[in-house]
Coordinates of C-alpha atoms in Angstrom, one line a residue:
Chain A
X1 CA -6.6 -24.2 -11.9
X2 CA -10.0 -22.3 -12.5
X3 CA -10.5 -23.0 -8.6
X4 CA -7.4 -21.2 -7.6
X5 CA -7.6 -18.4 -9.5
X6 CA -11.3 -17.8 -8.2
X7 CA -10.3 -18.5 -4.8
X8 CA -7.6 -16.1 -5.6
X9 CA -9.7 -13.5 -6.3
X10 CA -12.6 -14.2 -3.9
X11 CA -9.2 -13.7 -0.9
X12 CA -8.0 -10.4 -2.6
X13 CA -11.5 -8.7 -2.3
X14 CA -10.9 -9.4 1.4
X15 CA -8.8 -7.1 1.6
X16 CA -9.8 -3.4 0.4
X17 CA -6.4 -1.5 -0.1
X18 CA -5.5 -4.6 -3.0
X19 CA -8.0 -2.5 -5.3
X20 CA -6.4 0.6 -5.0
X21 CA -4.1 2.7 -7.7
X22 CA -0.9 4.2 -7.0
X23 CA 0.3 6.6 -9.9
X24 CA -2.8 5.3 -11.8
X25 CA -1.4 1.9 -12.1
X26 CA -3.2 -0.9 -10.1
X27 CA -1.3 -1.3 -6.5
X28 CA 1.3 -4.4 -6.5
X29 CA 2.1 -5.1 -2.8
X30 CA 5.4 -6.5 -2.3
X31 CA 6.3 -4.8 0.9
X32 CA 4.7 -8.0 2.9
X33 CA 7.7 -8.3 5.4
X34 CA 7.5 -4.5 6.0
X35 CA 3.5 -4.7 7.4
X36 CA 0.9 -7.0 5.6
X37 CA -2.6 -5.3 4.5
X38 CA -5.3 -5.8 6.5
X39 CA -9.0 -8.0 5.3
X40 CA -12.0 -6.5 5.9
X41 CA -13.1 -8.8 9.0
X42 CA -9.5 -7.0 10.9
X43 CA -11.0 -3.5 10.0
X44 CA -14.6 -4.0 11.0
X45 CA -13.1 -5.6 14.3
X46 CA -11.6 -2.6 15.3
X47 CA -14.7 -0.3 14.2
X48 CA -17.2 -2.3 15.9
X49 CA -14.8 -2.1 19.1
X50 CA -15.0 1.5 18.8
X51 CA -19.0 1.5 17.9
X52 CA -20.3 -0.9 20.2
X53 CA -18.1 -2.1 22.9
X54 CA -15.8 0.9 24.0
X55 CA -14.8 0.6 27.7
X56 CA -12.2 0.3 30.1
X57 CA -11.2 -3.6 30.7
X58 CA -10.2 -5.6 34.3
X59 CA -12.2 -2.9 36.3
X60 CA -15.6 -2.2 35.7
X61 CA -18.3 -4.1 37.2
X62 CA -21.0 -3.1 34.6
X63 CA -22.0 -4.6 31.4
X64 CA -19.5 -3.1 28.9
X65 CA -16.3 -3.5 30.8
X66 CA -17.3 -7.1 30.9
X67 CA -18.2 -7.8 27.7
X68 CA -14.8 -5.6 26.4
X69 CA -13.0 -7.8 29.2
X70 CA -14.4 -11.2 28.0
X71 CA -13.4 -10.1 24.6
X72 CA -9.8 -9.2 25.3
X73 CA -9.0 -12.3 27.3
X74 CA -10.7 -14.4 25.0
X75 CA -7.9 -13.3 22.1
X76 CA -4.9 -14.2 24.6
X77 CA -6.8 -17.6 24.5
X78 CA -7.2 -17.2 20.8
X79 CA -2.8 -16.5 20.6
X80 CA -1.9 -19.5 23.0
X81 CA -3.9 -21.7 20.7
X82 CA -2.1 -19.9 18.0
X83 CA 1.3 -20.5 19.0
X84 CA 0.9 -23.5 21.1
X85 CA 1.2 -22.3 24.5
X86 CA 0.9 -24.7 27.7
X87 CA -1.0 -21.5 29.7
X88 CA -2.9 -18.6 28.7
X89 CA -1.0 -16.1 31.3
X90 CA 2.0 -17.0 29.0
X91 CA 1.0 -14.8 26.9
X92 CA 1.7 -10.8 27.2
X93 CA 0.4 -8.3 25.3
X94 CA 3.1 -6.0 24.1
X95 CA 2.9 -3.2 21.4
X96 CA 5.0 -5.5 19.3
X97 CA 8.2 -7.7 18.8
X98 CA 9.9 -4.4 19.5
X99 CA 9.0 -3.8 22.8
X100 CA 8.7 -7.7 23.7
X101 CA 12.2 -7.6 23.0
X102 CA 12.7 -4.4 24.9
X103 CA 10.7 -6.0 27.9
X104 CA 12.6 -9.4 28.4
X105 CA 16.1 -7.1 27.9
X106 CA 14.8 -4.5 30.4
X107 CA 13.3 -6.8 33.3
X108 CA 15.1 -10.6 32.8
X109 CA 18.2 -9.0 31.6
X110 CA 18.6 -6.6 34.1
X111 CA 18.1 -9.1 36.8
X112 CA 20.6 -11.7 35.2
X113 CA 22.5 -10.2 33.3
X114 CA 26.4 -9.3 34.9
X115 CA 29.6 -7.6 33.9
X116 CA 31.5 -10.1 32.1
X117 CA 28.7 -12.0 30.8
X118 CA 28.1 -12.7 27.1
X119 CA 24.4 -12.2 24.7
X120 CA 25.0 -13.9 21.9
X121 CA 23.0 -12.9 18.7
X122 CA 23.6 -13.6 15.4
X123 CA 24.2 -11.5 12.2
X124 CA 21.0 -11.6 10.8
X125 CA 19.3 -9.5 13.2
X126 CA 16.9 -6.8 12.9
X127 CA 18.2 -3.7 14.4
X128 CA 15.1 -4.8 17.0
X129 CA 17.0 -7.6 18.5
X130 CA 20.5 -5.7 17.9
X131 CA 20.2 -2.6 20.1
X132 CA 18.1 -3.4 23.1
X133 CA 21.0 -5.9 23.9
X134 CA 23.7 -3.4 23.1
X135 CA 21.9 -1.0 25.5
X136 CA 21.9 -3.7 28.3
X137 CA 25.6 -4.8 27.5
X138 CA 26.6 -1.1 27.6
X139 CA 24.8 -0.7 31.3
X140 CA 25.9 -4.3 32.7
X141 CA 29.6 -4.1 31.1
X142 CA 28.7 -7.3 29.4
X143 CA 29.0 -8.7 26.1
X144 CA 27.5 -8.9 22.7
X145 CA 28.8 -11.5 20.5
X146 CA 27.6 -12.0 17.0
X147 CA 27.5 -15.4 15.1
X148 CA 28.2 -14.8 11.3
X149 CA 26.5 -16.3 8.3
X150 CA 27.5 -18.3 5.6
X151 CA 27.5 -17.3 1.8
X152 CA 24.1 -18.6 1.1
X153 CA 22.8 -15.8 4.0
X154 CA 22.2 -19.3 6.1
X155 CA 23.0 -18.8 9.5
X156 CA 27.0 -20.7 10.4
X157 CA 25.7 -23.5 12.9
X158 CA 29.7 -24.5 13.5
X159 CA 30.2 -20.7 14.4
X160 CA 26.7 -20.6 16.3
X161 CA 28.2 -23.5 18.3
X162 CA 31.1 -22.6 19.0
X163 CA 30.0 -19.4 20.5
X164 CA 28.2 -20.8 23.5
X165 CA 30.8 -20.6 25.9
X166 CA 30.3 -20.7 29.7
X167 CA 30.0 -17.0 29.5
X168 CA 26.9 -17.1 27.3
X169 CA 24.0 -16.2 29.2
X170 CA 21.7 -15.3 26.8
X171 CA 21.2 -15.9 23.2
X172 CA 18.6 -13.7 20.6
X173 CA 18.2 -14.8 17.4
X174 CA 15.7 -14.7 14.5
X175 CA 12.8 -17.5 13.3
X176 CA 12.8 -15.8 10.0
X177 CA 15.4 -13.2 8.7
X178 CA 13.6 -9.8 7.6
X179 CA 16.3 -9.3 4.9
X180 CA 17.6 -12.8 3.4
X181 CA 14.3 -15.1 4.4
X182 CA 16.9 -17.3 5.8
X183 CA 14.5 -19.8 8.3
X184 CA 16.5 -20.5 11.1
X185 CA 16.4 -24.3 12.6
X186 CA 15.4 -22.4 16.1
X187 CA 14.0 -25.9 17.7
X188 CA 17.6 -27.1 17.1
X189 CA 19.2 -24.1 17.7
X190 CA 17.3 -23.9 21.1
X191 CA 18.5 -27.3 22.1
X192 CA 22.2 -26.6 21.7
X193 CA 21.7 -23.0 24.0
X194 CA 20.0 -25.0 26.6
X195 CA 22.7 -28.2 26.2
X196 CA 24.9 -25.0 27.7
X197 CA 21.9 -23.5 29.9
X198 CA 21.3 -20.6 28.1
X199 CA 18.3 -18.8 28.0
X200 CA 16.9 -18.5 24.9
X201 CA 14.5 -15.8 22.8
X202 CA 13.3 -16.4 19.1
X203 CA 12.3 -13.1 17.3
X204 CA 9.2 -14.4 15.4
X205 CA 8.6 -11.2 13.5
X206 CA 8.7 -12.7 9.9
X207 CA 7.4 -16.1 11.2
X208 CA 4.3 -16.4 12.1
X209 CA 1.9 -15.3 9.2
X210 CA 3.9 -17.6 7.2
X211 CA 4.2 -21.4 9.3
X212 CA 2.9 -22.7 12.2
X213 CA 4.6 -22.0 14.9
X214 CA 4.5 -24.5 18.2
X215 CA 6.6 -22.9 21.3
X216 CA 6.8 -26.2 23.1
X217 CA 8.0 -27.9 20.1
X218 CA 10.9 -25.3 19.6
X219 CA 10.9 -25.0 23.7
X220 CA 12.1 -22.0 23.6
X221 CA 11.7 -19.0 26.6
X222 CA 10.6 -16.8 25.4
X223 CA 9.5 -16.1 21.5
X224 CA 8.3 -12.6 20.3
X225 CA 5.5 -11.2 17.4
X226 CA 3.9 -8.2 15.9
X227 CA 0.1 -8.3 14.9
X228 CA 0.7 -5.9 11.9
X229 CA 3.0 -8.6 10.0
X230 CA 0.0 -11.5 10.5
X231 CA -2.4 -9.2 8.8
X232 CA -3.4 -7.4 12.1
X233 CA -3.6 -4.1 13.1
X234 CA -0.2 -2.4 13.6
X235 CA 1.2 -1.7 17.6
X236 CA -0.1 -4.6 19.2
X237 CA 1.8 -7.5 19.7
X238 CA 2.9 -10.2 22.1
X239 CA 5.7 -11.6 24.2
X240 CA 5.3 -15.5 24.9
X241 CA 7.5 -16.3 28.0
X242 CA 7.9 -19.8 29.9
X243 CA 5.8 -19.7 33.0
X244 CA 8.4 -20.5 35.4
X245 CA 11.4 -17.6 33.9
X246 CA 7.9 -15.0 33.7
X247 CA 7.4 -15.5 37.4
X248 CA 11.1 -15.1 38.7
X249 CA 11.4 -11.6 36.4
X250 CA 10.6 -8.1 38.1
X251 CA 7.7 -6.1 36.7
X252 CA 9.6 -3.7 34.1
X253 CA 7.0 -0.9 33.3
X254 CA 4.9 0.3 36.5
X255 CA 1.5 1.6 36.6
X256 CA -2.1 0.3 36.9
X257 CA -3.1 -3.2 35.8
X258 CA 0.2 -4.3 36.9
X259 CA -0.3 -3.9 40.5
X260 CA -2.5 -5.9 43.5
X261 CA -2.0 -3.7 45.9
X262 CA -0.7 0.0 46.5
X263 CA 0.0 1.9 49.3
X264 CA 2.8 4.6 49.7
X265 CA 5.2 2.1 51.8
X266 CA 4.7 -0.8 49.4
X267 CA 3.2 -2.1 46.1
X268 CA 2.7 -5.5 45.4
X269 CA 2.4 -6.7 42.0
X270 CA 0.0 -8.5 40.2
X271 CA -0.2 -12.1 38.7
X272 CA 0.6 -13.2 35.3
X273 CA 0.1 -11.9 32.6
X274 CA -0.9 -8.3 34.5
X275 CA 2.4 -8.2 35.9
X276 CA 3.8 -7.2 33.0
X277 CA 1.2 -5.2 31.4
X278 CA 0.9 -1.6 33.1
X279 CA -1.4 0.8 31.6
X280 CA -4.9 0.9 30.1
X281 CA -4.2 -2.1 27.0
X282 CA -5.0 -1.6 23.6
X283 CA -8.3 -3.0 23.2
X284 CA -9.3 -2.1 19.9
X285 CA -6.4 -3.2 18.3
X286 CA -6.0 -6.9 20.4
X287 CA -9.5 -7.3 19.2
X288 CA -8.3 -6.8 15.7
X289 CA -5.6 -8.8 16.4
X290 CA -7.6 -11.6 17.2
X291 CA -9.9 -11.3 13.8
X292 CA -6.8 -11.6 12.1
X293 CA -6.0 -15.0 13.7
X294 CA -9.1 -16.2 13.3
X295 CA -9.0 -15.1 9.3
X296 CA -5.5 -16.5 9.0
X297 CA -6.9 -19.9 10.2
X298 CA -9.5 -19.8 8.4
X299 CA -7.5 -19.3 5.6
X300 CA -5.5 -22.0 6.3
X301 CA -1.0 -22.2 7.5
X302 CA -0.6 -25.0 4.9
X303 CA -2.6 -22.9 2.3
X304 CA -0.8 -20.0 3.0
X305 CA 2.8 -21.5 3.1
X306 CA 2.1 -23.5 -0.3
X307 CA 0.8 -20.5 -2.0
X308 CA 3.7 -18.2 -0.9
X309 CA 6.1 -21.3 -1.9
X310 CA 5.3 -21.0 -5.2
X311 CA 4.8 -17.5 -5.6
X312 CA 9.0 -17.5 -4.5
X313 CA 9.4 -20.2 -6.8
X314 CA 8.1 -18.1 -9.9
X315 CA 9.5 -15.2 -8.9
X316 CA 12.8 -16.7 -7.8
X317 CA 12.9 -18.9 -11.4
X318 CA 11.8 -15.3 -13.3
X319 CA 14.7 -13.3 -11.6
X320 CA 17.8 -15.9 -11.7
X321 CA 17.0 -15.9 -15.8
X322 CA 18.0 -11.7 -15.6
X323 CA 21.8 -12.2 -16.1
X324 CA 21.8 -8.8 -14.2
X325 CA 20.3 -9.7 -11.2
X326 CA 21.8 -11.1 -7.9
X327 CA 20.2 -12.7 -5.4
X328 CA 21.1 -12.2 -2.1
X329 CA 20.5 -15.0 0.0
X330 CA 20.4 -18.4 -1.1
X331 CA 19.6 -20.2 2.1
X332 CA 18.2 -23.6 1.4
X333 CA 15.0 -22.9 3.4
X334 CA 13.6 -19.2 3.0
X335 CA 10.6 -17.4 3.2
X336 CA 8.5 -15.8 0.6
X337 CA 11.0 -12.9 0.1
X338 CA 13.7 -12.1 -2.2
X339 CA 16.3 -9.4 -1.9
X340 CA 18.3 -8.6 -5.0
X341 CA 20.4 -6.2 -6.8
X342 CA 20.3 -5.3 -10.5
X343 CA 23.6 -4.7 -11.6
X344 CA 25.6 -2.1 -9.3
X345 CA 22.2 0.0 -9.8
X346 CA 21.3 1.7 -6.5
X347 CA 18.3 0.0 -4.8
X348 CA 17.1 3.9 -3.9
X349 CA 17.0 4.5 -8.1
X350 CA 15.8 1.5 -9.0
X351 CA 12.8 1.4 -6.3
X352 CA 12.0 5.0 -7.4
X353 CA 11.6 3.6 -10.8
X354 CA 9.8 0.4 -9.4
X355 CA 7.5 2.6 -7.6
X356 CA 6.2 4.6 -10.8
X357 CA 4.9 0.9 -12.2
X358 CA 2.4 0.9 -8.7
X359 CA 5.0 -1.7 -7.6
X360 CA 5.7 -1.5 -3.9
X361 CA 9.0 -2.8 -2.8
X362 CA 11.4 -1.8 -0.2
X363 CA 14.9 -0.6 -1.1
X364 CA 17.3 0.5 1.4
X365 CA 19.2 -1.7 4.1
X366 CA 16.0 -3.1 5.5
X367 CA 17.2 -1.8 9.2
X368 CA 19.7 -4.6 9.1
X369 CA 22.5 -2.1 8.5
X370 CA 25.3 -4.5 10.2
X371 CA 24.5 -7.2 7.8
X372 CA 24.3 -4.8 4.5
X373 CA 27.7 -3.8 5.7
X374 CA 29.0 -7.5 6.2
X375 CA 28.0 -8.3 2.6
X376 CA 29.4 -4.9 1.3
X377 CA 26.6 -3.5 -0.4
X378 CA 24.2 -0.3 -0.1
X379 CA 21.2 -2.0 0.3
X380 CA 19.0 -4.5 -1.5
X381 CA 15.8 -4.7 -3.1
X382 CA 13.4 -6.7 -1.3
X383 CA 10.2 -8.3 -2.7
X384 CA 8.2 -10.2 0.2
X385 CA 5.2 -11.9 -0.9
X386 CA 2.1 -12.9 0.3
X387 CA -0.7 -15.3 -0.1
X388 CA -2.8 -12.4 -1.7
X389 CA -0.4 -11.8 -4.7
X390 CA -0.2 -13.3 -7.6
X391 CA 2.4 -14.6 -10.5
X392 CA 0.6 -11.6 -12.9
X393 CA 1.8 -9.1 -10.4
X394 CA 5.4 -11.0 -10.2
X395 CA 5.4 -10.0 -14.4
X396 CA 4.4 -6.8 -13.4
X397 CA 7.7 -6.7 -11.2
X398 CA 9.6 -7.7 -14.2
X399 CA 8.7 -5.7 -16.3
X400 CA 9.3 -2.4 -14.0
X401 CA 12.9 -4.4 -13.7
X402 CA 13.5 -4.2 -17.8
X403 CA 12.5 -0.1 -17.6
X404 CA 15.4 0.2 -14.6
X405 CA 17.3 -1.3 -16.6
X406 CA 17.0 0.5 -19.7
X407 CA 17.1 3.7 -17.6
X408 CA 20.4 3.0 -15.4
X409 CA 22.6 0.9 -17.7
Chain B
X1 CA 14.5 38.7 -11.0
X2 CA 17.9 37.3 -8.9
X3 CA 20.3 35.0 -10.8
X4 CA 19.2 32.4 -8.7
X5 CA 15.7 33.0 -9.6
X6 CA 16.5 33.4 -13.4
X7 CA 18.4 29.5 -13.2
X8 CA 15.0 28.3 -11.1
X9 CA 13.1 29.3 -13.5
X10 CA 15.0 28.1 -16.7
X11 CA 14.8 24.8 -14.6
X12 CA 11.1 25.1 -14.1
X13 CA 10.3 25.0 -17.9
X14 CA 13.1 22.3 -18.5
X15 CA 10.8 20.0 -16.4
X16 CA 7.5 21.5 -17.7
X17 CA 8.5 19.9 -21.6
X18 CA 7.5 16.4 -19.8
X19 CA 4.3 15.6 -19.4
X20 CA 5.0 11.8 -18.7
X21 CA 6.9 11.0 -15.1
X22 CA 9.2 8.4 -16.7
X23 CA 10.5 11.5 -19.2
X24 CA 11.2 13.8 -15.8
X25 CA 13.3 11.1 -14.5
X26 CA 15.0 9.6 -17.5
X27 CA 16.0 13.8 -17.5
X28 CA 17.0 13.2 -14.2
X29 CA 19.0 10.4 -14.4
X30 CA 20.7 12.2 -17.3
X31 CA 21.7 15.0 -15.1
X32 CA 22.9 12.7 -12.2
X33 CA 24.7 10.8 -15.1
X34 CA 26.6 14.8 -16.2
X35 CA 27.0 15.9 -12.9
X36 CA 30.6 17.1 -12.5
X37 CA 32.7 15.1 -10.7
X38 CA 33.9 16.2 -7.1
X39 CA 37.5 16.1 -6.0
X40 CA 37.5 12.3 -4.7
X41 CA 39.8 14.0 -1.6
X42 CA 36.4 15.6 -0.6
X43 CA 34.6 12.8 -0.2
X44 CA 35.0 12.8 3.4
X45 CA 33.0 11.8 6.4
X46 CA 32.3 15.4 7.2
X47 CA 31.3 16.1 4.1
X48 CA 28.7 13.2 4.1
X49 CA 24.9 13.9 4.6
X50 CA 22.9 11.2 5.9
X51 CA 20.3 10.1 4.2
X52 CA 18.4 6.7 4.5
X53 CA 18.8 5.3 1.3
X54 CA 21.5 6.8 -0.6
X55 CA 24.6 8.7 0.5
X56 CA 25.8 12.5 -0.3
X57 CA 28.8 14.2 -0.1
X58 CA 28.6 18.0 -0.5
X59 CA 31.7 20.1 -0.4
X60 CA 31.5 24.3 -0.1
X61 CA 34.7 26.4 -1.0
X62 CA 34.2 29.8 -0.6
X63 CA 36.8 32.5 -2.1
X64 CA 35.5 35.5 -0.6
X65 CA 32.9 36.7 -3.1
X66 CA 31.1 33.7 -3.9
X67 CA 30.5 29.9 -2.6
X68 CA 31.3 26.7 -5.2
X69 CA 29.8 23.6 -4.0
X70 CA 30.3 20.3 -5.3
X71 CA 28.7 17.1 -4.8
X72 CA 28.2 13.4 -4.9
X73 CA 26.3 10.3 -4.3
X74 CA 26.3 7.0 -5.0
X75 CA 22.6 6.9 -6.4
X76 CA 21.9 8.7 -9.9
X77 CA 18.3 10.1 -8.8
X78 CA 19.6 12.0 -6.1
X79 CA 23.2 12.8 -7.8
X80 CA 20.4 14.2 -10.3
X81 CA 18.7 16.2 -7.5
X82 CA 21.9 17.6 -6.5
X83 CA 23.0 19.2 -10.3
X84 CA 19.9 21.0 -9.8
X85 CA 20.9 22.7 -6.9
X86 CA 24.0 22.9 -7.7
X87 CA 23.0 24.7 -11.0
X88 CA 20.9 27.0 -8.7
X89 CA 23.3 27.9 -5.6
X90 CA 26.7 27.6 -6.4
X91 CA 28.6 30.4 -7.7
X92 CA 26.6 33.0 -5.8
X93 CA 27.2 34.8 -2.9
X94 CA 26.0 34.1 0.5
X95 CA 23.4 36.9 0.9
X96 CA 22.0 35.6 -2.4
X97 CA 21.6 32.1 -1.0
X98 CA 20.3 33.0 2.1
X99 CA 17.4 35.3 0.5
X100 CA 16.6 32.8 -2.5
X101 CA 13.7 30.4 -2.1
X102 CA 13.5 26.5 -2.9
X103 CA 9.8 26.4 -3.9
X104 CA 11.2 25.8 -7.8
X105 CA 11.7 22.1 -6.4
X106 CA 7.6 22.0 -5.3
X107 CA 7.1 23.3 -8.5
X108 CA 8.7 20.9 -10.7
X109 CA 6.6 18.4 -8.8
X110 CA 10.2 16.9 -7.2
X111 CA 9.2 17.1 -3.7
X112 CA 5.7 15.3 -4.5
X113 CA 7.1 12.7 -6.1
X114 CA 10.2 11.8 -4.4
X115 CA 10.0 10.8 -0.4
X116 CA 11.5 12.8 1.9
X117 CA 14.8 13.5 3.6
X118 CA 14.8 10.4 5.1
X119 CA 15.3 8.5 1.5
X120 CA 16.4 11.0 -1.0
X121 CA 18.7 13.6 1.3
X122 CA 17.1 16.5 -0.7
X123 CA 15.7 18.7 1.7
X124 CA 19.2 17.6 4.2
X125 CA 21.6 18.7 0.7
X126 CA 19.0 22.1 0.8
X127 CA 19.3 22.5 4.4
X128 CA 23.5 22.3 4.1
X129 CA 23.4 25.0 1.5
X130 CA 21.9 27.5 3.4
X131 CA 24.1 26.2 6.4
X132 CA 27.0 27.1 4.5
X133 CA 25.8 30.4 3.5
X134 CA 25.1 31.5 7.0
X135 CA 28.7 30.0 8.3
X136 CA 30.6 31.9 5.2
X137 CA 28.6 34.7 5.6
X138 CA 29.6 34.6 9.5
X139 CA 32.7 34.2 8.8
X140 CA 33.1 37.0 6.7
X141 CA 31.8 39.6 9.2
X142 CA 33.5 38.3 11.8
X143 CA 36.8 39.0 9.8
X144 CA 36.5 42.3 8.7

């Protein structure tokens, strides 16, 4: 026990902000799903960039360019290891889930997608994976079909099923819900969509600082990630694609990097990866992306999903014995978040509340408006944990819970 | 000193009685609690600001003199927020609206302390006010 609680301590003072104070109480970060903090080894990544390696990547032939180069390329390596990739060019850099999702919409949905056709998503979804396929619906005259959830928050597999009809061309769905923690069975999920030969794209967001993820195992095409939610820097982030689907989609953005040739007539385009990422890349922040993979595995996914596992336990078993308290979203496999109500308080007055005890949780709809509205209620209050907390700061939590209380009812 | 200003200031040394945080909002939250009720028929769509977090409903009637506003929302905090101005703007006239200031919220520390339009609707509930004080004031010299 004395071991964990010194390892414990050794991981927090990897990561700065964790000493800090907010209204001169120490900070409790529960806001993990929103963006996680950052260890010091992400930080000095992107400051040594910036000190000692600064320059533009792909084109110069003198020494920095190289060395930047060799250290970009070497992170895509780093991420296909990461999320078990068969090729490195599998890999694009992206500022982020957001715009992966934006990018397979914008170029593979634009060339496959026609009027009458149906993307079916499901009713989990972040407002990410909701409006880039309403967008292309609205401009193809296809569409958007949404597979509901059962009670627990668990996503209805019968429905799910039923769904894929010959008109399905496409189907976007979540690894991890932001809101519930509901873990969707994507490898099995996958295999039904391409029983029916549709196309399928995970939305990883939540997933990947908290299990490993393999992208051959689930065989999916295309599966999407943020750095700033795996304790990397925020606006960089990645789009993994299949090989053979990357190479049949047009180029979506234009610009340099993405091109092999140019002339006035005609442009041809580059290979993979480049094809798809126009524009001078994000270097400092890839870099930091890649420190934060490397810390994460040094750290260790099964140390990580076992700590977090019984951080939800506590908090979970501390909660449910509130009589006020609901939990929303009971799925039988969740991630290390829990979104609740206290009474029919307001989740904006009880996080104001929450917020004086240097307890940071997120109140508010959790930009899954559609679902909020499905379970007819304002908004939740979400605690997502990670490995760096700790079952004093759950207390902590509680005890900010007793003053809402005391204050609302 | 205008009315306004005189009910600003009262409210200024309300607030300045607390030295703790948890005693300005527990005040708060006791003035959300005693805010008036609105006319459920005005609880309208149009009448609804947006806010991220929390809904309000403001309503303005306006009887030729002065403007009465009433308001709701469905979190305390911010039904708190909204007595406050409510105490401050309504039953005064249009020009007195448009020439009064809001830095009484700065100085009770509200605008500090609680996050912006985007979660509260305070400075969008602020905002409407003088909105309707410009339209009624419009309106006015358009008709005679």
């Amino acid at each position: 026990m004395q071991t964990i609680a010194s390892d414990i301590d050794k991981i927090r003072s990897d990561f700065p902000i964790l000493s800090r104070k907010v209204h001169n109480k120490p900070l409790v970060y529960f806001d993990n799903a929103a963006t996680t903090q950052k260890p010091q080894v992400v930080i000095d990544a992107i400051v040594n960039y910036y000190t000692d390696l600064n320059s533009n990547v792909h084109r110069g032939v003198h020494y920095l360019s190289q060395q930047a180069t060799t250290a970009f390329e070497d992170v895509r390596t780093k991420i296909q290891k990461f999320v078990n990739a068969e090729y490195r060019h599998e890999i694009i850099y992206t500022r982020g889930c957001t715009e992966s999702i934006n990018l397979v919409a914008g170029s593979w949905g634009k060339a496959n997608i026609k009027a009458g056709d149906e993307i079916l998503i499901s009713a989990l979804e972040h407002h990410s994976n909701i409006v880039p396929w309403q967008m292309l619906c609205e401009e193809k005259g296809a569409k958007l079909i949404v597979c509901p959830i059962l009670e627990d928050g668990s996503l209805d597999m019968s429905a799910l099923s039923a769904l894929m009809t010959p008109s399905t061309k496409f189907l976007a769905i979540t690894h991890i819900s932001n809101t519930l923690g509901t873990v969707n069975p994507v490898k099995e999920i996958t295999r039904m969509a391409h029983e029916k030969g549709i196309v399928v794209l995970i939305d990883g967001a939540q997933a990947l600082s908290h299990m490993k993820v393999d992208v051959q195992d689930i065989d999916c095409d295309f599966y999407t990630f943020s750095a700033h939610k795996v304790y990397g820097p925020m606006g960089i982030g990645g789009l993994y694609g299949k090989e053979e689907i990357l190479n049949a989609m047009p180029p979506w953005q234009g610009g340099g990097e993405m091109i092999k040739n140019v002339t006035f007539e005609k442009t041809t385009y580059n290979e993979l990866p480049f094809k798809f990422e126009a524009g001078t890349p994000n270097v400092g922040d890839v870099l930091g992306f890649g420190a934060a993979l490397d810390y994460v595995t040094a750290i260790g996914l099964d140390f990580i999903a076992a700590r977090e596992h019984e951080l939800l336990e506590y908090a979970t078993e501390k909660l449910t014995a509130d009589p006020l308290i609901r939990i929303i979203g009971r799925a039988p496999e969740k991630a290390s978040l829990i979104s609740f109500m206290i009474g029919n308080i307001h989740p904006y007055d009880a996080g104001t509340i929450i917020d004086q005890f240097g307890v940071a949780v997120r109140t508010g709809t959790h930009c899954t408006q559609p679902l909020m509205d499905s379970l007819g209620i304002p908004g939740t209050i979400r605690a997502s944990f990670a490995f760096y907390n700790t079952r004093e700061e759950i207390d902590k939590l509680m005890e900010a819970i007793v003053k809402v209380e005391q204050l609302f009812l | 000193m205008s009315k306004i200003e005189e009910t600003t200031s009262a409210i200024i040394n309300e607030f300045d009685i607390f030295d703790d945080w948890m005693d300005k909002y527990n005040y708060l939250i006791e003035l959300g609690k005693s805010l008036p009720l609105i006319d459920e028929k005005y609880k309208t769509e149009s009448n609804l600001i947006q806010g991220c977090q929390s809904r309000v409903w403001l309503h303005a009637s306006y009887d030729g003199t002065l403007i009465h506003f009433t308001a709701d929302s469905d979190a305390v905090i911010t039904k708190g927020i909204a007595n406050l101005l409510i105490r401050a703007f309504s039953e005064h006239t249009p020009q007195e609206i448009l020439d009064s200031s809001t830095e009484f919220l700065n100085e009770i520390g509200l605008t500090q302390h609680l996050s912006p339009t985007r979660s509260n609707g305070m400075l969008s509930m602020i905002k409407q006010i003088k909105m309707y004080a410009l339209a009624f004031k419009t309106k006015q010299a358009m008709g005679s």
